[in-house]
Coordinates of N, CA and C in Angstrom, one line a residue:
X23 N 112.6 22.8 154.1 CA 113.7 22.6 155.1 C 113.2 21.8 156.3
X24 N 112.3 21.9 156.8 CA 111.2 21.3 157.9 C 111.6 19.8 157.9
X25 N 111.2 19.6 156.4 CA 111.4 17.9 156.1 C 112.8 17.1 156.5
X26 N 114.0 18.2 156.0 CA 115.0 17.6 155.9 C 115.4 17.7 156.7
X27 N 115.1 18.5 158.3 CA 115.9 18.7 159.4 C 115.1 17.3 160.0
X28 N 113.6 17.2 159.9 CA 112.9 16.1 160.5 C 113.9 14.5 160.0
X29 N 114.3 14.6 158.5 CA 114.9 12.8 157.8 C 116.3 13.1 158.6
X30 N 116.7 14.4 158.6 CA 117.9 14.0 158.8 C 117.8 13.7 160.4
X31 N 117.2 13.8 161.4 CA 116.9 13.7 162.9 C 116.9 12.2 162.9
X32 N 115.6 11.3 162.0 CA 115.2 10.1 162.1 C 116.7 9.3 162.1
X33 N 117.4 9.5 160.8 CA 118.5 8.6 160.3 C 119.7 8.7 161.2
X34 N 119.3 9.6 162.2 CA 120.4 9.6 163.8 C 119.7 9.0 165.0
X35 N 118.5 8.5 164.5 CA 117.6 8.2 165.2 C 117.3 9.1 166.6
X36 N 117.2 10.3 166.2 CA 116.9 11.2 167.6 C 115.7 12.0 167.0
X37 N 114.8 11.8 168.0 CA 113.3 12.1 167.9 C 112.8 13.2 168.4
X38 N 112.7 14.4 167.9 CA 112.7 15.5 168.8 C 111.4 15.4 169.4
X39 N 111.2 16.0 170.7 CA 109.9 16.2 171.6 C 108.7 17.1 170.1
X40 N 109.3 17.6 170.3 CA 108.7 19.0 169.6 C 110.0 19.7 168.5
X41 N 109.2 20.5 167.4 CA 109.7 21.5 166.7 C 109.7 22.6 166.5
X42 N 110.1 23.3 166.5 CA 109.6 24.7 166.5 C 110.7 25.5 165.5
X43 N 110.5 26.0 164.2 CA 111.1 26.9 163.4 C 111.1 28.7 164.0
X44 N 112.6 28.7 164.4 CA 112.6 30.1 164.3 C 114.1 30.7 163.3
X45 N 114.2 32.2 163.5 CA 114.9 32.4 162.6 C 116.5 32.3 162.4
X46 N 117.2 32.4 161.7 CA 118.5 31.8 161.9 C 119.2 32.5 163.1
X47 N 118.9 33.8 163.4 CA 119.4 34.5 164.5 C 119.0 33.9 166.0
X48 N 117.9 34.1 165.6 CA 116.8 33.3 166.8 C 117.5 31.9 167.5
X49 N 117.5 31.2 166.8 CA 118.6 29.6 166.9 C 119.1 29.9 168.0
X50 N 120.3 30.3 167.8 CA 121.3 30.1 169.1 C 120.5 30.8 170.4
X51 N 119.7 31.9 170.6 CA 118.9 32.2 171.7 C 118.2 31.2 172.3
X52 N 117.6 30.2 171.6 CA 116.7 29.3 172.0 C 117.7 28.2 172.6
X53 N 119.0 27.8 171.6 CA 119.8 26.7 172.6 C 120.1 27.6 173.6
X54 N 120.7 28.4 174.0 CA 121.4 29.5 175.1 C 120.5 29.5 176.7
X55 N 119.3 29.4 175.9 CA 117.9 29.3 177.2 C 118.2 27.9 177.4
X56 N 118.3 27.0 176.8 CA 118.1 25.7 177.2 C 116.8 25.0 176.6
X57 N 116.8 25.6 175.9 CA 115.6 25.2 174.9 C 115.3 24.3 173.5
X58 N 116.6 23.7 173.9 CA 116.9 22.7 172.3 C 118.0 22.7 171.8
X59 N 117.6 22.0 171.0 CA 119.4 22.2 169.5 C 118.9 23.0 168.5
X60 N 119.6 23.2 167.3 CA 120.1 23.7 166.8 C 120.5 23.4 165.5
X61 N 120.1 23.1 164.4 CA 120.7 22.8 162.9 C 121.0 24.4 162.3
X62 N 122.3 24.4 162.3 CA 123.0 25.9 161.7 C 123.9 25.3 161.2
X63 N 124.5 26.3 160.1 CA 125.1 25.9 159.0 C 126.7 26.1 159.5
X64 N 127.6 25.3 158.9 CA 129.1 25.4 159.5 C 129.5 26.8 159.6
X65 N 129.2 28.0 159.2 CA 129.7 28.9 159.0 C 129.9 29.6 160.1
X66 N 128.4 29.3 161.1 CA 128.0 29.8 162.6 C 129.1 29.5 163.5
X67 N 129.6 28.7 163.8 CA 130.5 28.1 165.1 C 131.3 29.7 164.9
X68 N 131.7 30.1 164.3 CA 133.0 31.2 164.3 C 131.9 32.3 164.6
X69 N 130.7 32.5 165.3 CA 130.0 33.2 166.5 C 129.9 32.7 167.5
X70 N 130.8 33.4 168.5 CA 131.0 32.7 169.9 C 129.4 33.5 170.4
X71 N 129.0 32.1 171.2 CA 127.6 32.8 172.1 C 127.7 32.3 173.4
X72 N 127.6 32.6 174.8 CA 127.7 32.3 175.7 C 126.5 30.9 175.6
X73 N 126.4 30.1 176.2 CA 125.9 28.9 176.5 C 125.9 27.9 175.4
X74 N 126.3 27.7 174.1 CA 126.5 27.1 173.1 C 127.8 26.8 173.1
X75 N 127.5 25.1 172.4 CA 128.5 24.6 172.1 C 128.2 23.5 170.9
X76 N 128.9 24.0 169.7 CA 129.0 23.5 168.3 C 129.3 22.0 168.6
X77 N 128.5 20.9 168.0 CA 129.5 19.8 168.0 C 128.7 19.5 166.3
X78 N 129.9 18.8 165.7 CA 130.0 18.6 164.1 C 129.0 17.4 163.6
X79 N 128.3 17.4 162.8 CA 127.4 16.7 162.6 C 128.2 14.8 162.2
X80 N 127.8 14.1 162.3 CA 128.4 12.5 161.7 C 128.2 12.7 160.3
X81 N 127.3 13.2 160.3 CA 127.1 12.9 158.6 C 126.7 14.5 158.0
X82 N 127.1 14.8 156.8 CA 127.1 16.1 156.6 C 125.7 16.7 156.0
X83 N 124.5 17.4 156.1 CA 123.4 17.6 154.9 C 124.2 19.1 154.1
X84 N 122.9 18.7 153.1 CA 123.3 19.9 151.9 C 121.7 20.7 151.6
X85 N 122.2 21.7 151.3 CA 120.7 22.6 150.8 C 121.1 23.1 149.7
X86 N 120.0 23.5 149.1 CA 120.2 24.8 147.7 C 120.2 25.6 147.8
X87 N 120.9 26.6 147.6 CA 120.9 28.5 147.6 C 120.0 29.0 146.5
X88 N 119.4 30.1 146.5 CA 118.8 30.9 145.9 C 118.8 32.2 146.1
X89 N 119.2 33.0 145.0 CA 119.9 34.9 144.8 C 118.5 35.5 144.8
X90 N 118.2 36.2 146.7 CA 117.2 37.0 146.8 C 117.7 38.4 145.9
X91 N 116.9 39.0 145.4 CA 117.0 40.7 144.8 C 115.8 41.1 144.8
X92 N 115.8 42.6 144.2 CA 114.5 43.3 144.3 C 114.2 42.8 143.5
X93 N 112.4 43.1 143.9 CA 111.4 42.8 142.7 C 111.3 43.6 141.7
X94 N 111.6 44.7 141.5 CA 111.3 45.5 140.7 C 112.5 45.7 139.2
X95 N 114.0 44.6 139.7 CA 114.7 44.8 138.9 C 116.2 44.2 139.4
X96 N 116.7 43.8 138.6 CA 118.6 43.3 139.3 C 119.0 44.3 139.8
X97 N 119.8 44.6 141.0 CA 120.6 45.2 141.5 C 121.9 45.4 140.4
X98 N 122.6 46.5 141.4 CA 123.6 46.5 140.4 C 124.9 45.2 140.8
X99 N 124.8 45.0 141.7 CA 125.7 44.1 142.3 C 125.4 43.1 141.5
X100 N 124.0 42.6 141.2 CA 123.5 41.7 140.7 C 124.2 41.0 138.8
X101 N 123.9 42.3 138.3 CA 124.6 43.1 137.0 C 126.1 42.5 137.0
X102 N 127.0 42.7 138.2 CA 128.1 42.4 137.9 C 128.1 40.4 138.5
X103 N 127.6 39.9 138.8 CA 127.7 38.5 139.5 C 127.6 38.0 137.6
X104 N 128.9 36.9 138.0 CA 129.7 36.3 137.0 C 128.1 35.2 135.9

């Protein structure tokens, strides 16, 4: 993910100072301080946070999903997924 937040930064041509990965929660605390931006996924804006403010990307990126479960065996939820 590192990579593709860094290509997609370049091809807007905005260069960040520095990076720093924290966790999806973590994010908005860090813009809120005043400590950067932010690549979160469209779903976030419908979490209002005091000092953030969503603006939409120009151009849209895409990731891959992958179905965390236990190790030890499929859940049962797992069992029923189509």
């Amino acid at each position: 993910m590192h990579g593709r937040i860094l290509a997609a930064c370049r091809r807007t041509s905005f260069n960040p100072a520095s990076l720093v990965e924290v966790g999806e929660a973590a994010t908005l605390v860090v813009v809120a301080a005043g400590h950067g931006v932010g690549l979160v996924p469209d779903s976030v804006p419908s979490l209002q946070f005091d000092g953030v403010t969503y603006v939409p990307l120009a151009e849209t990126e895409t990731t891959d999903l992958v179905m965390g479960r236990r190790a030890d065996g499929p859940s049962s939820v797992r069992r029923r997924w189509p």
